[in-house]
mmCIF file of C-alpha atoms in Angstrom:
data_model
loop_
_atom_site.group_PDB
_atom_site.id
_atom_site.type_symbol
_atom_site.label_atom_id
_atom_site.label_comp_id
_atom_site.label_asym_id
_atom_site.label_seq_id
_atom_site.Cartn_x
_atom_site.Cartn_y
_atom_site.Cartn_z
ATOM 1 C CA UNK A 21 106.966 40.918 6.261
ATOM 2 C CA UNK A 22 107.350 39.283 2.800
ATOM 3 C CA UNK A 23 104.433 37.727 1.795
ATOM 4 C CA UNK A 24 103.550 36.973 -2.090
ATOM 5 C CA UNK A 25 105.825 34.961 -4.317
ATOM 6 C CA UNK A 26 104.727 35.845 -8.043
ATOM 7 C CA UNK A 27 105.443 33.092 -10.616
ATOM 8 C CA UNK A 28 104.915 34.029 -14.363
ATOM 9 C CA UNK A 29 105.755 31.129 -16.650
ATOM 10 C CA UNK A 30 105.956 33.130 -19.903
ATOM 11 C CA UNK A 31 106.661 32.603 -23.604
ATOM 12 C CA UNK A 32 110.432 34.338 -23.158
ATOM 13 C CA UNK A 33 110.859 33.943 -19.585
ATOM 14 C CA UNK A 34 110.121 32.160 -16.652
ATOM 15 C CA UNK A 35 110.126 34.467 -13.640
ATOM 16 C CA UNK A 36 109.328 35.158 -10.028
ATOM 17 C CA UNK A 37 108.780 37.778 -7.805
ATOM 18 C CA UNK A 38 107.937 38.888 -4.085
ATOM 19 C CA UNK A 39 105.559 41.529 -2.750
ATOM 20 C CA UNK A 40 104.907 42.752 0.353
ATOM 21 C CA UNK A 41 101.768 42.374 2.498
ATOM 22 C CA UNK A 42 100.794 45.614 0.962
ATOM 23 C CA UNK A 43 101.250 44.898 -2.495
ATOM 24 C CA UNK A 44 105.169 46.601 -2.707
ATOM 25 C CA UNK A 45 107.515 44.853 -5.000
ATOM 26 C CA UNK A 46 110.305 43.699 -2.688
ATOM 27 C CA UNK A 47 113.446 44.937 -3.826
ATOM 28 C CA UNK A 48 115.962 42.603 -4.839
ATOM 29 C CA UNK A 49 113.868 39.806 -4.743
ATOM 30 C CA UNK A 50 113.417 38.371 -7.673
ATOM 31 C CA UNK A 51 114.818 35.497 -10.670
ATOM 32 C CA UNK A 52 114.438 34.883 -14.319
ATOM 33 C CA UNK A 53 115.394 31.807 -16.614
ATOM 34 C CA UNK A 54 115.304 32.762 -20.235
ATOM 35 C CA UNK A 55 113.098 30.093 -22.217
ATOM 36 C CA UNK A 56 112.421 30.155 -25.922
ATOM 37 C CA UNK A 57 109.433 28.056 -27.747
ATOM 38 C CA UNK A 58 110.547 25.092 -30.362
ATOM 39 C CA UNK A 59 109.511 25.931 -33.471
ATOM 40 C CA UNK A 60 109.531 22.758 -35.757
ATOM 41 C CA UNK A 61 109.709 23.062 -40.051
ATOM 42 C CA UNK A 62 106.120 22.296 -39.984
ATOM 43 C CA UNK A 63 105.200 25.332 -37.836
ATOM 44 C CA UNK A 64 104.767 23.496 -34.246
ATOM 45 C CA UNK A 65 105.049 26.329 -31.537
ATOM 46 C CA UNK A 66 106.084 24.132 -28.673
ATOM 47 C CA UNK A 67 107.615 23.930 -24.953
ATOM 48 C CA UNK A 68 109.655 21.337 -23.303
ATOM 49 C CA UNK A 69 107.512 20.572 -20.201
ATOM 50 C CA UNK A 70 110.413 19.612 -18.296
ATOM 51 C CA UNK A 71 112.538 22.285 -18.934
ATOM 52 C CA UNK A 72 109.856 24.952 -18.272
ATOM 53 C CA UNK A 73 108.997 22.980 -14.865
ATOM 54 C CA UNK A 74 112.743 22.802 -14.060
ATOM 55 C CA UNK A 75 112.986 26.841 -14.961
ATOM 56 C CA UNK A 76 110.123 27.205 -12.373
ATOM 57 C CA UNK A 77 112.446 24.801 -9.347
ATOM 58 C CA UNK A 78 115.468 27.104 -10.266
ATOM 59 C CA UNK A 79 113.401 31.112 -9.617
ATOM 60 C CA UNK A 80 111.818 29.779 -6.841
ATOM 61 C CA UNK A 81 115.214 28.609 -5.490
ATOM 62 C CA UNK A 82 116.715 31.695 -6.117
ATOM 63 C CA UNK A 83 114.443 33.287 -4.531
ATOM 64 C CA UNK A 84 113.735 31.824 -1.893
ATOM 65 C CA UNK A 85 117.562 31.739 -0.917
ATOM 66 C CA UNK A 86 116.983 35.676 -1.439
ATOM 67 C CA UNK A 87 114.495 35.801 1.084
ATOM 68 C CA UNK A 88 115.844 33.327 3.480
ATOM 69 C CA UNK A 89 118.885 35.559 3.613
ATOM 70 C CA UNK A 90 116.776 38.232 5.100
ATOM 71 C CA UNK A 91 115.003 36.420 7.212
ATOM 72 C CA UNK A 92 111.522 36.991 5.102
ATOM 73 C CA UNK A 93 109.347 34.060 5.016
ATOM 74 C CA UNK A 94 106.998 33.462 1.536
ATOM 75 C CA UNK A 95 103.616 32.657 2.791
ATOM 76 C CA UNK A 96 101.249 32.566 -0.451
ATOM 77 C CA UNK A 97 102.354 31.755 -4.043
ATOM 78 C CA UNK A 98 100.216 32.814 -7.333
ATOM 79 C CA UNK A 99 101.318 32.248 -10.761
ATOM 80 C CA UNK A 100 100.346 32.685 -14.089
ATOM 81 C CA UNK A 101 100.677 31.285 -17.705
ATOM 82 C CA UNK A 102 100.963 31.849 -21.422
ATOM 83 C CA UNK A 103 97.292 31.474 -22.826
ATOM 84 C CA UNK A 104 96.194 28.460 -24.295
ATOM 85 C CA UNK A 105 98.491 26.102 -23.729
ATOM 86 C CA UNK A 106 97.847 22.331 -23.699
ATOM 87 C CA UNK A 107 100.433 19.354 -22.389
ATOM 88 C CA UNK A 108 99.061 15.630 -23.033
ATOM 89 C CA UNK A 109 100.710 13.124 -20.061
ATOM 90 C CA UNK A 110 100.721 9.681 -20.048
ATOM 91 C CA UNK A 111 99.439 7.171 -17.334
ATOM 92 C CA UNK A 112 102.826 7.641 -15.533
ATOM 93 C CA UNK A 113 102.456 11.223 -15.313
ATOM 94 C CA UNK A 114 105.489 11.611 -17.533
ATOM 95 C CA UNK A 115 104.892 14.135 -20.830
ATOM 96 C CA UNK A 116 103.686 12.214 -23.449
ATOM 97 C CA UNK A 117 103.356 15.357 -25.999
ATOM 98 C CA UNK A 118 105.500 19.224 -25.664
ATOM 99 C CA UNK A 119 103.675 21.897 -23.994
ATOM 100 C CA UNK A 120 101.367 23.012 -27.380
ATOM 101 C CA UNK A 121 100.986 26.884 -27.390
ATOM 102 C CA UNK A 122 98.111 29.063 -28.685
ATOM 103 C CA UNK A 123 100.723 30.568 -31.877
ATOM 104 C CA UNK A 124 100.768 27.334 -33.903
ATOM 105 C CA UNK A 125 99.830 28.012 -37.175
ATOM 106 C CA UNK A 126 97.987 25.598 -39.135
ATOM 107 C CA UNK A 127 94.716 25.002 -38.081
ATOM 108 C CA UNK A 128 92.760 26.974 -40.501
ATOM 109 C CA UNK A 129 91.193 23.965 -41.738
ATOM 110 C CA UNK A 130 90.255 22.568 -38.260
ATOM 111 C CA UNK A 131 88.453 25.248 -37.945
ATOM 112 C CA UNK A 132 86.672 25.348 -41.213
ATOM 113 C CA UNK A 133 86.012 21.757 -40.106
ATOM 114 C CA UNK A 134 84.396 22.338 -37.181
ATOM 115 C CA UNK A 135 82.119 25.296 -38.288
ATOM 116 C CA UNK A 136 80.794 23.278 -40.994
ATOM 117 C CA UNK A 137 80.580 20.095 -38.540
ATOM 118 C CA UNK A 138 78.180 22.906 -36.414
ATOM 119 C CA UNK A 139 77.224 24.887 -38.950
ATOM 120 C CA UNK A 140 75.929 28.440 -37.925
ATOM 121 C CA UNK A 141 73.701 27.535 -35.272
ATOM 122 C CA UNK A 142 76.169 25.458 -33.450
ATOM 123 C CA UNK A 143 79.019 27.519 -33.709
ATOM 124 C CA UNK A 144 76.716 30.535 -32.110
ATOM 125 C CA UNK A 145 75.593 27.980 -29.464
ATOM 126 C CA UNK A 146 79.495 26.620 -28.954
ATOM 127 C CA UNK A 147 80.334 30.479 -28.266
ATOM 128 C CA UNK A 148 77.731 31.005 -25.825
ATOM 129 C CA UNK A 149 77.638 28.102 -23.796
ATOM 130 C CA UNK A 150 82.226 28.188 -23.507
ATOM 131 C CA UNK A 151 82.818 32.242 -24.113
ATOM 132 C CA UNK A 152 85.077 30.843 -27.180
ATOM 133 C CA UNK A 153 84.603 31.342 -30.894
ATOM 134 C CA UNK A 154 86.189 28.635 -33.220
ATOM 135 C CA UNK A 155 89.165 30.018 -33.473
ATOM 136 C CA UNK A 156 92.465 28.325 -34.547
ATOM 137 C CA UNK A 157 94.211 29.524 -31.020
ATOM 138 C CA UNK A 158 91.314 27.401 -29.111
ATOM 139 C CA UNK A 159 91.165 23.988 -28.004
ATOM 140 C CA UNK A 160 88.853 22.426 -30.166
ATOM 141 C CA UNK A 161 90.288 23.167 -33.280
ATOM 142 C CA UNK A 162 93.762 22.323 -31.884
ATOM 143 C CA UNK A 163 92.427 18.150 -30.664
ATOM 144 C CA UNK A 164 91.048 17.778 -34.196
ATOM 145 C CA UNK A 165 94.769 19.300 -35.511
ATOM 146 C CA UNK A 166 96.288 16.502 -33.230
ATOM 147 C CA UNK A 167 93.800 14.009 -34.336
ATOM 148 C CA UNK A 168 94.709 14.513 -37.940
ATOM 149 C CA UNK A 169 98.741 15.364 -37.690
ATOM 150 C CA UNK A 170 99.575 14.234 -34.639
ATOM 151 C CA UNK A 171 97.488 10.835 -33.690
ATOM 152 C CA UNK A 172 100.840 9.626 -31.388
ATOM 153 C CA UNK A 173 100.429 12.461 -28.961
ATOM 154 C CA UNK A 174 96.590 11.423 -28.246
ATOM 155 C CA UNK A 175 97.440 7.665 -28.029
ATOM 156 C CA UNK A 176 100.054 8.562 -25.734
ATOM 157 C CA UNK A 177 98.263 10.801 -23.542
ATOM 158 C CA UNK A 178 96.140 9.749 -20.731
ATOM 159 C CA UNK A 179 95.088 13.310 -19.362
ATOM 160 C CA UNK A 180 95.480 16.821 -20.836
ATOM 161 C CA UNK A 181 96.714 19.665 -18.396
ATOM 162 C CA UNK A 182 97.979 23.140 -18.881
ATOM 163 C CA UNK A 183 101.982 23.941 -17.951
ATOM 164 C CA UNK A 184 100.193 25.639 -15.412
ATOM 165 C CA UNK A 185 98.482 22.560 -13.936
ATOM 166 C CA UNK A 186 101.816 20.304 -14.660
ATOM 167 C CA UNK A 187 103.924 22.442 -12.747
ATOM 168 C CA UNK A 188 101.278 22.946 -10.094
ATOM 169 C CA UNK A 189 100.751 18.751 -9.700
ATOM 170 C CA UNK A 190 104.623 18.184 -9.659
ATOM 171 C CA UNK A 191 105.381 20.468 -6.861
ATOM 172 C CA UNK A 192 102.536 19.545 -4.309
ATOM 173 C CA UNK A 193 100.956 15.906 -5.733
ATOM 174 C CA UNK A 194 97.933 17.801 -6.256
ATOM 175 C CA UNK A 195 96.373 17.248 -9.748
ATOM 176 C CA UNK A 196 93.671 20.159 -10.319
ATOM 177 C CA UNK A 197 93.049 23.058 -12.674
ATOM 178 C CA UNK A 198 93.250 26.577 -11.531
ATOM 179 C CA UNK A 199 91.600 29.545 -13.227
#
């Protein structure tokens, strides 16, 4: 009995998987799309929402005809992400920015922003109340990077989701966050 479909939406790959009811990998089961970031002259480090979402349809077609071949249901599905990623959509639901990724250079000065914006004392409270030092990989610093480089992408956007939480809403209608 097949039960775990494994989906890891990666920085090189999008891939899936499928283990057993006691954790075995099963054999031949299993699909990869090769993906690769965008990487624009000012140093973006982006994804193509729609092309990672599509690269997510195509494994878990493959693999699911794998499975379906052997008569081996999929009962439960988990997946995972790259790390700090954040995908502005508009009212529609449609992408209204790429997928942004935690290896963008460029916001040094965000950063330097923010900690004098806090000062000291804020920053130490920021970290303990989130877990997150201001950090250029980290949200905050990234909005304000928008805010100043970018100001179409947060006009456009209604809502901000990870490619985690896109793909997640545009396979079952469901819009949460899962972590």
């Amino acid at each position: 009995m097949s039960d775990l479909l494994i989906l890891d939406i990666g920085t090189s790959s999008v891939r899936a998987l499928v283990y057993d009811a006691e954790a075995r990998l099963v054999e031949g089961a299993g699909a990869q799309v090769v993906c690769a970031p965008d990487i624009s002259p000012e140093g973006d480090v982006t994804f193509d929402a729609a092309a990672l979402f599509d690269a997510v349809v195509a494994v878990i077609d493959q693999v699911s005809a794998q499975m379906s071949a052997r008569d081996m249901p999929i009962r439960a599905v988990a997946a995972c992400t790259f790390v700090t990623n954040i995908l502005g959509i508009d009212a529609e639901g449609a992408p209204a920015t790429p997928v942004l990724t935690y290896a963008a250079p460029g916001c040094g000065d965000e950063v330097a922003t923010l900690h004098t914006a806090l000062g000291s004392e804020g920053a130490g409270d920021l970290h303990d109340r989130t877990g997150c030092l201001l950090h250029t990989s980290y949200l905050p610093a990234r909005f304000l990077w928008m805010e100043r480089h970018r100001p179409a992408w947060l006009a456009r956007s209604a809502r901000w989701l990870s490619i985690g939480d896109y793909v997640l809403w545009r396979l079952t209608g469901d819009l949460c966050t899962s972590y």
